[in-house]
Amino acid sequence: MVRQLSLLPAPGRSQDAVLRTVEPALRACLAGEAPLAVLPAGPAAAVDAARAVLRPEEALEDGADLVVVSSGSAGRGRGVLLPASALVASAAATLERLGGPGAWLLALPASAIAGLQVMCRSLVVGCPLTVLEEHERLADALARMPGGRRYTALVPTQLRRYLDAEPDALRAFAGVLVGGAATDPALLERARRAGVAVVTSYGMSETAGGCVYDGVPLRGVRVRVADGVEIAGPTLAVGYRCDPDGTAAAFVDGWFRTRDAGSLDADGHLTVHGRLDDVVVSGGVNVAPQAVEAVLREHPEVADAVVFGRPDDEWGQRVVAAIVPAPGSEPCLGALRPWVAERLGGPAAPRELHVIAAVPLLHTGKPDRRGVAAAVLGG
């Protein structure tokens, strides 16, 4: 039987729009009745690129019910083929890990796997979904939620913002999943000191969202580290849309090769060090951009940072930092280099500094490191 993919435009941050369009389509998708993909919001070129990846005119691959356009943080986006069983397994294991069913607040894009999984968890437990409206205060959205246990999922930028503006609202959630990008240890410590039940979530579209919470795999999920982090279990995708070669390279003998660098301790806890593709080799030393970004954000004159490499005749690659200054600050390379060197060593210290107004995000909420690099180096 030939199955065709149905495309929905991104609904935006609107309770009415999400409940009228995406939620019923996702319910049918989970029942195996109607394969679905939600187009990301953004400029026409980005939507057209997603449509080109999804190729709705072609028959859908066997075993797929939901197709998610990956963020493209490691290059161009891909259409990730997810079976309904993977989505349900992920939702059930998440609820088990967090302590039981509850109501969910959708604060992430409905086109990204993290946002779609918030909706899946609501559908699995049969609890009404609440959508954080555009420009709505977190406390006001919280007041619209049902009583009992309440959960939400955020990216690190949102967690930082709500810790600054509405810590009481954050404390009201029984669990706050934080994923989509690496979360700075200092930010996590600050959230936990404030009494927020924050849980780090590691995963990607290919694993139906977060599958390792606070370093511990969800029920049924297996993790190993070879050339990079590899994941197996019931939450895996079946491959990539119209890309058999890419599927064969990434999904091998039941394991997904993530292209993330990581390590497992003696108790099996996973620590992720960043993308293998993003590592900067400076003077023969591997530098993880995410580690440098975390240290820069701890500097009192830095509000946000993106780090990447560029070719250097002497060092092979030099570490480049693009920073968003804290209000009223004018940080300089002379101050930031020793700050990083003292904490991570000399090779990790930026040798080039650019000031930017804000860090642009991909549709998933991840920082657009490649976009920043292209804008800074192209300018």
mmCIF file of C-alpha atoms in Angstrom:
data_model
loop_
_atom_site.group_PDB
_atom_site.id
_atom_site.type_symbol
_atom_site.label_atom_id
_atom_site.label_comp_id
_atom_site.label_asym_id
_atom_site.label_seq_id
_atom_site.Cartn_x
_atom_site.Cartn_y
_atom_site.Cartn_z
ATOM 1 C CA MET A 1 0.000 0.000 0.000
ATOM 2 C CA VAL A 2 1.403 3.377 -1.065
ATOM 3 C CA ARG A 3 1.336 5.955 1.713
ATOM 4 C CA GLN A 4 1.734 9.684 1.075
ATOM 5 C CA LEU A 5 3.051 12.262 3.486
ATOM 6 C CA SER A 6 0.775 15.108 4.589
ATOM 7 C CA LEU A 7 2.460 18.454 5.250
ATOM 8 C CA LEU A 8 1.193 20.995 7.776
ATOM 9 C CA PRO A 9 2.485 24.565 8.007
ATOM 10 C CA ALA A 10 3.933 25.576 11.358
ATOM 11 C CA PRO A 11 1.068 26.910 13.481
ATOM 12 C CA GLY A 12 3.036 29.472 15.483
ATOM 13 C CA ARG A 13 2.700 30.002 19.219
ATOM 14 C CA SER A 14 -1.086 29.875 19.391
ATOM 15 C CA GLN A 15 -3.156 27.517 21.540
ATOM 16 C CA ASP A 16 -6.070 27.613 19.128
ATOM 17 C CA ALA A 17 -3.938 26.965 16.046
ATOM 18 C CA VAL A 18 -1.981 24.081 17.592
ATOM 19 C CA LEU A 19 -5.095 22.359 18.938
ATOM 20 C CA ARG A 20 -6.999 22.832 15.655
ATOM 21 C CA THR A 21 -4.257 21.650 13.295
ATOM 22 C CA VAL A 22 -1.233 19.829 14.669
ATOM 23 C CA GLU A 23 -2.747 17.988 17.618
ATOM 24 C CA PRO A 24 -5.459 16.094 15.652
ATOM 25 C CA ALA A 25 -2.983 15.370 12.858
ATOM 26 C CA LEU A 26 -0.484 14.002 15.370
ATOM 27 C CA ARG A 27 -3.186 11.870 16.987
ATOM 28 C CA ALA A 28 -3.945 10.298 13.602
ATOM 29 C CA CYS A 29 -0.227 9.860 12.984
ATOM 30 C CA LEU A 30 0.270 7.978 16.274
ATOM 31 C CA ALA A 31 -2.651 5.726 15.350
ATOM 32 C CA GLY A 32 -0.918 4.866 12.065
ATOM 33 C CA GLU A 33 -3.701 6.456 10.038
ATOM 34 C CA ALA A 34 -2.049 9.445 8.345
ATOM 35 C CA PRO A 35 1.704 10.061 7.976
ATOM 36 C CA LEU A 36 2.637 13.601 8.994
ATOM 37 C CA ALA A 37 5.324 16.262 8.722
ATOM 38 C CA VAL A 38 5.118 19.774 10.174
ATOM 39 C CA LEU A 39 6.969 22.396 8.168
ATOM 40 C CA PRO A 40 9.211 24.697 10.208
ATOM 41 C CA ALA A 41 8.387 28.370 10.520
ATOM 42 C CA GLY A 42 10.740 30.897 8.991
ATOM 43 C CA PRO A 43 11.516 32.673 5.749
ATOM 44 C CA ALA A 44 10.154 31.263 2.501
ATOM 45 C CA ALA A 45 13.564 29.896 1.516
ATOM 46 C CA ALA A 46 13.778 27.822 4.728
ATOM 47 C CA VAL A 47 10.261 26.453 4.260
ATOM 48 C CA ASP A 48 11.002 25.608 0.620
ATOM 49 C CA ALA A 49 14.200 23.825 1.678
ATOM 50 C CA ALA A 50 12.255 21.745 4.203
ATOM 51 C CA ARG A 51 9.635 20.895 1.598
ATOM 52 C CA ALA A 52 12.397 19.789 -0.782
ATOM 53 C CA VAL A 53 13.768 17.462 1.920
ATOM 54 C CA LEU A 54 10.319 16.028 2.685
ATOM 55 C CA ARG A 55 9.359 15.376 -0.987
ATOM 56 C CA PRO A 56 5.646 14.825 -0.323
ATOM 57 C CA GLU A 57 5.023 13.834 -3.948
ATOM 58 C CA GLU A 58 6.988 10.582 -3.429
ATOM 59 C CA ALA A 59 5.707 7.475 -1.650
ATOM 60 C CA LEU A 60 6.657 7.269 2.010
ATOM 61 C CA GLU A 61 9.151 4.671 3.204
ATOM 62 C CA ASP A 62 7.815 1.612 5.021
ATOM 63 C CA GLY A 63 7.600 1.898 8.792
ATOM 64 C CA ALA A 64 7.475 5.706 8.940
ATOM 65 C CA ASP A 65 4.574 7.656 10.458
ATOM 66 C CA LEU A 66 6.159 11.019 11.302
ATOM 67 C CA VAL A 67 8.879 12.793 9.328
ATOM 68 C CA VAL A 68 10.807 15.487 11.206
ATOM 69 C CA VAL A 69 13.114 17.937 9.476
ATOM 70 C CA SER A 70 16.311 17.933 11.522
ATOM 71 C CA SER A 71 17.832 21.242 12.529
ATOM 72 C CA GLY A 72 20.756 21.113 10.169
ATOM 73 C CA SER A 73 23.170 21.994 12.988
ATOM 74 C CA ALA A 74 25.671 19.614 11.420
ATOM 75 C CA GLY A 75 24.967 20.749 7.869
ATOM 76 C CA ARG A 76 21.857 20.618 5.707
ATOM 77 C CA GLY A 77 18.630 19.397 7.250
ATOM 78 C CA ARG A 78 17.363 15.862 6.750
ATOM 79 C CA GLY A 79 13.966 14.232 6.892
ATOM 80 C CA VAL A 80 14.056 11.809 9.822
ATOM 81 C CA LEU A 81 11.647 8.863 9.492
ATOM 82 C CA LEU A 82 10.017 7.972 12.812
ATOM 83 C CA PRO A 83 7.562 5.140 13.461
ATOM 84 C CA ALA A 84 4.659 5.793 15.801
ATOM 85 C CA SER A 85 5.988 3.059 18.081
ATOM 86 C CA ALA A 86 9.202 5.035 18.680
ATOM 87 C CA LEU A 87 7.259 8.167 19.620
ATOM 88 C CA VAL A 88 5.000 6.276 22.028
ATOM 89 C CA ALA A 89 7.929 4.386 23.574
ATOM 90 C CA SER A 90 9.770 7.658 24.159
ATOM 91 C CA ALA A 91 6.722 9.347 25.666
ATOM 92 C CA ALA A 92 5.964 6.446 28.008
ATOM 93 C CA ALA A 93 9.571 6.106 29.188
ATOM 94 C CA THR A 94 9.820 9.853 29.787
ATOM 95 C CA LEU A 95 6.697 9.914 31.950
ATOM 96 C CA GLU A 96 7.998 6.926 33.898
ATOM 97 C CA ARG A 97 11.345 8.649 34.515
ATOM 98 C CA LEU A 98 9.748 11.947 35.576
ATOM 99 C CA GLY A 99 7.473 10.327 38.138
ATOM 100 C CA GLY A 100 4.174 9.726 36.379
ATOM 101 C CA PRO A 101 1.577 11.340 34.111
ATOM 102 C CA GLY A 102 0.922 15.056 34.196
ATOM 103 C CA ALA A 103 -0.088 18.069 32.132
ATOM 104 C CA TRP A 104 2.371 19.534 29.622
ATOM 105 C CA LEU A 105 3.102 23.088 28.539
ATOM 106 C CA LEU A 106 4.285 23.441 24.929
ATOM 107 C CA ALA A 107 6.924 26.191 24.840
ATOM 108 C CA LEU A 108 8.883 24.899 21.812
ATOM 109 C CA PRO A 109 8.141 24.911 18.073
ATOM 110 C CA ALA A 110 5.586 22.307 17.003
ATOM 111 C CA SER A 111 7.766 21.437 13.993
ATOM 112 C CA ALA A 112 10.763 20.271 16.053
ATOM 113 C CA ILE A 113 10.983 16.847 17.672
ATOM 114 C CA ALA A 114 11.134 18.337 21.185
ATOM 115 C CA GLY A 115 7.890 20.203 20.647
ATOM 116 C CA LEU A 116 6.211 17.266 18.940
ATOM 117 C CA GLN A 117 7.192 15.009 21.835
ATOM 118 C CA VAL A 118 5.572 17.381 24.339
ATOM 119 C CA MET A 119 2.369 16.903 22.347
ATOM 120 C CA CYS A 120 2.876 13.119 22.147
ATOM 121 C CA ARG A 121 3.220 12.882 25.929
ATOM 122 C CA SER A 122 -0.039 14.785 26.370
ATOM 123 C CA LEU A 123 -1.817 12.504 23.903
ATOM 124 C CA VAL A 124 -0.415 9.335 25.490
ATOM 125 C CA VAL A 125 -1.759 10.246 28.947
ATOM 126 C CA GLY A 126 -4.930 11.907 27.627
ATOM 127 C CA CYS A 127 -4.239 15.197 29.399
ATOM 128 C CA PRO A 128 -5.116 18.537 27.753
ATOM 129 C CA LEU A 129 -2.163 20.360 26.215
ATOM 130 C CA THR A 130 -1.454 23.991 27.090
ATOM 131 C CA VAL A 131 0.451 26.157 24.601
ATOM 132 C CA LEU A 132 2.605 29.076 25.720
ATOM 133 C CA GLU A 133 1.288 31.913 23.558
ATOM 134 C CA GLU A 134 3.505 34.427 21.800
ATOM 135 C CA HIS A 135 4.720 37.054 24.335
ATOM 136 C CA GLU A 136 2.764 35.348 27.149
ATOM 137 C CA ARG A 137 4.275 35.274 30.630
ATOM 138 C CA LEU A 138 5.152 31.812 31.875
ATOM 139 C CA ALA A 139 3.104 32.389 35.025
ATOM 140 C CA ASP A 140 0.006 33.210 32.963
ATOM 141 C CA ALA A 141 0.363 30.027 30.907
ATOM 142 C CA LEU A 142 0.885 28.057 34.116
ATOM 143 C CA ALA A 143 -2.390 29.448 35.486
ATOM 144 C CA ARG A 144 -4.225 28.008 32.455
ATOM 145 C CA MET A 145 -2.871 24.488 33.021
ATOM 146 C CA PRO A 146 -4.767 21.714 34.823
ATOM 147 C CA GLY A 147 -3.830 21.039 38.435
ATOM 148 C CA GLY A 148 -1.617 18.205 39.621
ATOM 149 C CA ARG A 149 1.791 17.388 38.177
ATOM 150 C CA ARG A 150 2.891 19.798 35.453
ATOM 151 C CA TYR A 151 5.808 19.537 33.071
ATOM 152 C CA THR A 152 7.466 21.544 30.330
ATOM 153 C CA ALA A 153 10.483 21.360 28.007
ATOM 154 C CA LEU A 154 12.796 24.278 27.270
ATOM 155 C CA VAL A 155 16.047 25.087 25.505
ATOM 156 C CA PRO A 156 18.866 26.605 27.605
ATOM 157 C CA THR A 157 18.170 30.134 26.367
ATOM 158 C CA GLN A 158 14.598 29.913 27.674
ATOM 159 C CA LEU A 159 15.734 28.470 31.000
ATOM 160 C CA ARG A 160 18.141 31.377 31.474
ATOM 161 C CA ARG A 161 15.454 33.910 30.553
ATOM 162 C CA TYR A 162 12.842 32.489 32.930
ATOM 163 C CA LEU A 163 15.338 32.154 35.780
ATOM 164 C CA ASP A 164 15.959 35.889 35.389
ATOM 165 C CA ALA A 165 12.323 36.926 35.018
ATOM 166 C CA GLU A 166 10.005 34.261 36.508
ATOM 167 C CA PRO A 167 11.788 31.814 38.824
ATOM 168 C CA ASP A 168 8.611 31.209 40.839
ATOM 169 C CA ALA A 169 6.808 29.958 37.738
ATOM 170 C CA LEU A 170 9.663 27.577 36.921
ATOM 171 C CA ARG A 171 9.542 26.160 40.446
ATOM 172 C CA ALA A 172 5.884 25.233 39.973
ATOM 173 C CA PHE A 173 6.740 22.498 37.436
ATOM 174 C CA ALA A 174 7.345 18.949 38.641
ATOM 175 C CA GLY A 175 9.890 18.596 35.846
ATOM 176 C CA VAL A 176 11.580 20.973 33.403
ATOM 177 C CA LEU A 177 13.337 19.126 30.600
ATOM 178 C CA VAL A 178 16.218 21.125 29.130
ATOM 179 C CA GLY A 179 17.704 20.012 25.835
ATOM 180 C CA GLY A 180 18.104 21.008 22.214
ATOM 181 C CA ALA A 181 21.610 22.280 22.946
ATOM 182 C CA ALA A 182 24.263 21.696 25.577
ATOM 183 C CA THR A 183 23.348 23.293 28.891
ATOM 184 C CA ASP A 184 26.097 25.144 30.751
ATOM 185 C CA PRO A 185 26.908 23.525 34.137
ATOM 186 C CA ALA A 186 26.738 26.950 35.791
ATOM 187 C CA LEU A 187 23.199 27.464 34.459
ATOM 188 C CA LEU A 188 22.099 24.056 35.723
ATOM 189 C CA GLU A 189 23.595 24.728 39.139
ATOM 190 C CA ARG A 190 21.842 28.079 39.297
ATOM 191 C CA ALA A 191 18.490 26.494 38.359
ATOM 192 C CA ARG A 192 18.832 23.748 40.960
ATOM 193 C CA ARG A 193 19.842 26.223 43.650
ATOM 194 C CA ALA A 194 16.679 28.138 42.792
ATOM 195 C CA GLY A 195 14.600 25.014 43.433
ATOM 196 C CA VAL A 196 13.785 24.240 39.799
ATOM 197 C CA ALA A 197 13.290 20.531 39.018
ATOM 198 C CA VAL A 198 15.488 20.715 35.938
ATOM 199 C CA VAL A 199 16.395 17.534 34.039
ATOM 200 C CA THR A 200 18.940 17.550 31.223
ATOM 201 C CA SER A 201 17.753 15.786 28.097
ATOM 202 C CA TYR A 202 20.082 14.371 25.441
ATOM 203 C CA GLY A 203 18.754 13.099 22.154
ATOM 204 C CA MET A 204 17.870 14.152 18.640
ATOM 205 C CA SER A 205 15.256 13.650 15.955
ATOM 206 C CA GLU A 206 16.757 10.235 15.141
ATOM 207 C CA THR A 207 16.038 9.047 18.719
ATOM 208 C CA ALA A 208 12.502 10.514 18.866
ATOM 209 C CA GLY A 209 13.833 13.299 21.078
ATOM 210 C CA GLY A 210 15.495 12.997 24.457
ATOM 211 C CA CYS A 211 16.506 9.441 25.319
ATOM 212 C CA VAL A 212 19.151 10.063 28.018
ATOM 213 C CA TYR A 213 18.076 12.109 31.058
ATOM 214 C CA ASP A 214 20.688 13.467 33.450
ATOM 215 C CA GLY A 215 23.171 11.093 31.828
ATOM 216 C CA VAL A 216 21.029 7.973 32.352
ATOM 217 C CA PRO A 217 19.341 6.244 29.374
ATOM 218 C CA LEU A 218 15.568 5.830 29.432
ATOM 219 C CA ARG A 219 14.073 2.377 29.838
ATOM 220 C CA GLY A 220 15.017 0.193 26.882
ATOM 221 C CA VAL A 221 17.622 2.620 25.528
ATOM 222 C CA ARG A 222 21.227 1.440 25.225
ATOM 223 C CA VAL A 223 24.251 3.696 24.828
ATOM 224 C CA ARG A 224 27.839 2.956 23.881
ATOM 225 C CA VAL A 225 30.800 5.071 22.835
ATOM 226 C CA ALA A 226 32.925 3.982 19.882
ATOM 227 C CA ASP A 227 34.139 6.622 17.442
ATOM 228 C CA GLY A 228 31.294 8.694 18.902
ATOM 229 C CA VAL A 229 28.134 8.193 20.937
ATOM 230 C CA GLU A 230 25.918 5.407 19.578
ATOM 231 C CA ILE A 231 22.341 4.679 20.639
ATOM 232 C CA ALA A 232 20.039 1.681 20.283
ATOM 233 C CA GLY A 233 16.562 0.853 21.535
ATOM 234 C CA PRO A 234 12.848 1.255 20.861
ATOM 235 C CA THR A 235 12.936 5.013 20.218
ATOM 236 C CA LEU A 236 15.084 4.931 17.060
ATOM 237 C CA ALA A 237 14.073 6.256 13.661
ATOM 238 C CA VAL A 238 14.074 3.901 10.688
ATOM 239 C CA GLY A 239 16.238 6.161 8.528
ATOM 240 C CA TYR A 240 16.265 9.286 6.403
ATOM 241 C CA ARG A 241 13.739 10.415 3.828
ATOM 242 C CA CYS A 242 14.781 9.435 0.273
ATOM 243 C CA ASP A 243 18.377 8.887 1.428
ATOM 244 C CA PRO A 244 19.256 5.183 1.529
ATOM 245 C CA ASP A 245 23.002 5.856 1.573
ATOM 246 C CA GLY A 246 22.701 8.237 4.520
ATOM 247 C CA THR A 247 20.480 5.723 6.300
ATOM 248 C CA ALA A 248 22.955 2.884 5.771
ATOM 249 C CA ALA A 249 25.833 4.998 7.095
ATOM 250 C CA ALA A 250 24.050 6.246 10.247
ATOM 251 C CA PHE A 251 21.928 3.222 11.235
ATOM 252 C CA VAL A 252 24.101 0.123 11.542
ATOM 253 C CA ASP A 253 23.014 -3.211 13.073
ATOM 254 C CA GLY A 254 20.354 -1.557 15.231
ATOM 255 C CA TRP A 255 22.619 1.283 16.428
ATOM 256 C CA PHE A 256 22.434 4.953 15.482
ATOM 257 C CA ARG A 257 25.765 6.738 15.095
ATOM 258 C CA THR A 258 25.192 10.228 16.474
ATOM 259 C CA ARG A 259 28.449 11.977 15.484
ATOM 260 C CA ASP A 260 28.616 13.352 19.039
ATOM 261 C CA ALA A 261 31.733 13.012 21.164
ATOM 262 C CA GLY A 262 31.071 11.526 24.593
ATOM 263 C CA SER A 263 32.203 9.264 27.412
ATOM 264 C CA LEU A 264 30.641 6.777 29.817
ATOM 265 C CA ASP A 265 31.724 6.544 33.436
ATOM 266 C CA ALA A 266 31.952 3.337 35.477
ATOM 267 C CA ASP A 267 28.236 3.589 36.363
ATOM 268 C CA GLY A 268 27.164 4.009 32.755
ATOM 269 C CA HIS A 269 26.413 7.737 32.996
ATOM 270 C CA LEU A 270 26.873 9.504 29.677
ATOM 271 C CA THR A 271 28.672 12.825 29.307
ATOM 272 C CA VAL A 272 28.411 14.485 25.883
ATOM 273 C CA HIS A 273 31.313 16.711 24.896
ATOM 274 C CA GLY A 274 29.923 18.184 21.669
ATOM 275 C CA ARG A 275 29.728 17.441 17.970
ATOM 276 C CA LEU A 276 32.671 15.587 16.468
ATOM 277 C CA ASP A 277 32.190 17.795 13.408
ATOM 278 C CA ASP A 278 32.517 20.980 15.509
ATOM 279 C CA VAL A 279 35.800 20.148 17.230
ATOM 280 C CA VAL A 280 38.484 22.784 16.585
ATOM 281 C CA VAL A 281 42.026 21.400 16.297
ATOM 282 C CA SER A 282 44.332 24.235 17.347
ATOM 283 C CA GLY A 283 48.050 23.562 17.667
ATOM 284 C CA GLY A 284 47.349 19.825 17.660
ATOM 285 C CA VAL A 285 44.900 20.076 20.589
ATOM 286 C CA ASN A 286 41.194 19.211 20.232
ATOM 287 C CA VAL A 287 39.018 22.069 21.501
ATOM 288 C CA ALA A 288 35.276 21.556 22.100
ATOM 289 C CA PRO A 289 33.441 24.782 21.178
ATOM 290 C CA GLN A 290 30.623 24.083 23.635
ATOM 291 C CA ALA A 291 33.057 23.960 26.545
ATOM 292 C CA VAL A 292 34.548 27.316 25.547
ATOM 293 C CA GLU A 293 31.073 28.805 25.136
ATOM 294 C CA ALA A 294 30.097 27.658 28.634
ATOM 295 C CA VAL A 295 33.185 29.279 30.174
ATOM 296 C CA LEU A 296 32.655 32.524 28.260
ATOM 297 C CA ARG A 297 29.050 32.745 29.468
ATOM 298 C CA GLU A 298 30.340 32.629 33.046
ATOM 299 C CA HIS A 299 32.280 35.860 32.471
ATOM 300 C CA PRO A 300 30.360 38.814 33.977
ATOM 301 C CA GLU A 301 30.698 40.851 30.771
ATOM 302 C CA VAL A 302 29.325 38.123 28.452
ATOM 303 C CA ALA A 303 25.624 37.406 28.016
ATOM 304 C CA ASP A 304 25.946 34.738 25.317
ATOM 305 C CA ALA A 305 28.588 33.236 23.062
ATOM 306 C CA VAL A 306 29.174 31.092 19.996
ATOM 307 C CA VAL A 307 32.573 29.540 19.294
ATOM 308 C CA PHE A 308 33.924 28.031 16.083
ATOM 309 C CA GLY A 309 37.190 27.544 14.211
ATOM 310 C CA ARG A 310 38.754 29.126 11.155
ATOM 311 C CA PRO A 311 41.930 28.198 9.263
ATOM 312 C CA ASP A 312 45.182 29.546 10.668
ATOM 313 C CA ASP A 313 48.614 29.255 9.046
ATOM 314 C CA GLU A 314 50.409 28.817 12.368
ATOM 315 C CA TRP A 315 47.912 26.873 14.493
ATOM 316 C CA GLY A 316 46.031 24.902 11.829
ATOM 317 C CA GLN A 317 42.796 26.356 13.214
ATOM 318 C CA ARG A 318 42.254 29.270 15.547
ATOM 319 C CA VAL A 319 39.453 29.481 18.077
ATOM 320 C CA VAL A 320 37.032 32.296 17.208
ATOM 321 C CA ALA A 321 34.438 33.651 19.645
ATOM 322 C CA ALA A 322 31.355 35.670 18.746
ATOM 323 C CA ILE A 323 29.887 37.152 21.908
ATOM 324 C CA VAL A 324 26.810 39.048 22.998
ATOM 325 C CA PRO A 325 27.975 41.570 25.622
ATOM 326 C CA ALA A 326 26.188 41.862 28.947
ATOM 327 C CA PRO A 327 24.267 45.156 29.227
ATOM 328 C CA GLY A 328 26.651 48.078 29.652
ATOM 329 C CA SER A 329 29.755 45.947 29.036
ATOM 330 C CA GLU A 330 32.450 46.069 26.384
ATOM 331 C CA PRO A 331 34.417 42.825 26.774
ATOM 332 C CA CYS A 332 37.753 42.585 24.972
ATOM 333 C CA LEU A 333 39.939 39.731 23.825
ATOM 334 C CA GLY A 334 42.637 40.720 26.326
ATOM 335 C CA ALA A 335 40.251 39.958 29.191
ATOM 336 C CA LEU A 336 38.555 36.892 27.764
ATOM 337 C CA ARG A 337 41.646 34.972 26.627
ATOM 338 C CA PRO A 338 43.112 34.539 30.129
ATOM 339 C CA TRP A 339 39.630 33.833 31.546
ATOM 340 C CA VAL A 340 39.308 30.829 29.218
ATOM 341 C CA ALA A 341 42.965 29.777 29.434
ATOM 342 C CA GLU A 342 42.850 29.559 33.237
ATOM 343 C CA ARG A 343 39.851 27.212 33.057
ATOM 344 C CA LEU A 344 40.406 25.156 29.897
ATOM 345 C CA GLY A 345 44.053 25.675 28.953
ATOM 346 C CA GLY A 346 45.789 27.950 26.462
ATOM 347 C CA PRO A 347 44.764 26.186 23.222
ATOM 348 C CA ALA A 348 41.065 26.756 24.060
ATOM 349 C CA ALA A 349 41.490 30.509 24.531
ATOM 350 C CA PRO A 350 39.963 32.491 21.625
ATOM 351 C CA ARG A 351 42.439 34.200 19.322
ATOM 352 C CA GLU A 352 39.765 36.239 17.565
ATOM 353 C CA LEU A 353 36.724 38.050 18.963
ATOM 354 C CA HIS A 354 33.575 39.410 17.320
ATOM 355 C CA VAL A 355 30.688 41.210 18.990
ATOM 356 C CA ILE A 356 27.166 40.352 17.831
ATOM 357 C CA ALA A 357 23.752 41.635 18.899
ATOM 358 C CA ALA A 358 22.206 38.199 19.517
ATOM 359 C CA VAL A 359 22.820 34.534 18.808
ATOM 360 C CA PRO A 360 20.500 33.363 16.006
ATOM 361 C CA LEU A 361 18.707 30.074 16.582
ATOM 362 C CA LEU A 362 17.728 27.225 14.311
ATOM 363 C CA HIS A 363 14.038 26.287 14.245
ATOM 364 C CA THR A 364 14.718 23.695 16.958
ATOM 365 C CA GLY A 365 16.088 26.302 19.367
ATOM 366 C CA LYS A 366 19.727 25.273 18.915
ATOM 367 C CA PRO A 367 22.257 28.057 18.314
ATOM 368 C CA ASP A 368 23.024 28.470 14.621
ATOM 369 C CA ARG A 369 26.810 28.144 14.978
ATOM 370 C CA ARG A 370 27.375 27.814 11.246
ATOM 371 C CA GLY A 371 25.161 30.799 10.505
ATOM 372 C CA VAL A 372 27.114 32.948 12.955
ATOM 373 C CA ALA A 373 30.435 31.806 11.482
ATOM 374 C CA ALA A 374 29.285 32.559 7.940
ATOM 375 C CA ALA A 375 27.999 36.018 8.907
ATOM 376 C CA VAL A 376 31.078 36.947 10.932
ATOM 377 C CA LEU A 377 33.700 35.611 8.555
ATOM 378 C CA GLY A 378 31.805 36.716 5.470
ATOM 379 C CA GLY A 379 31.421 40.238 6.865
#
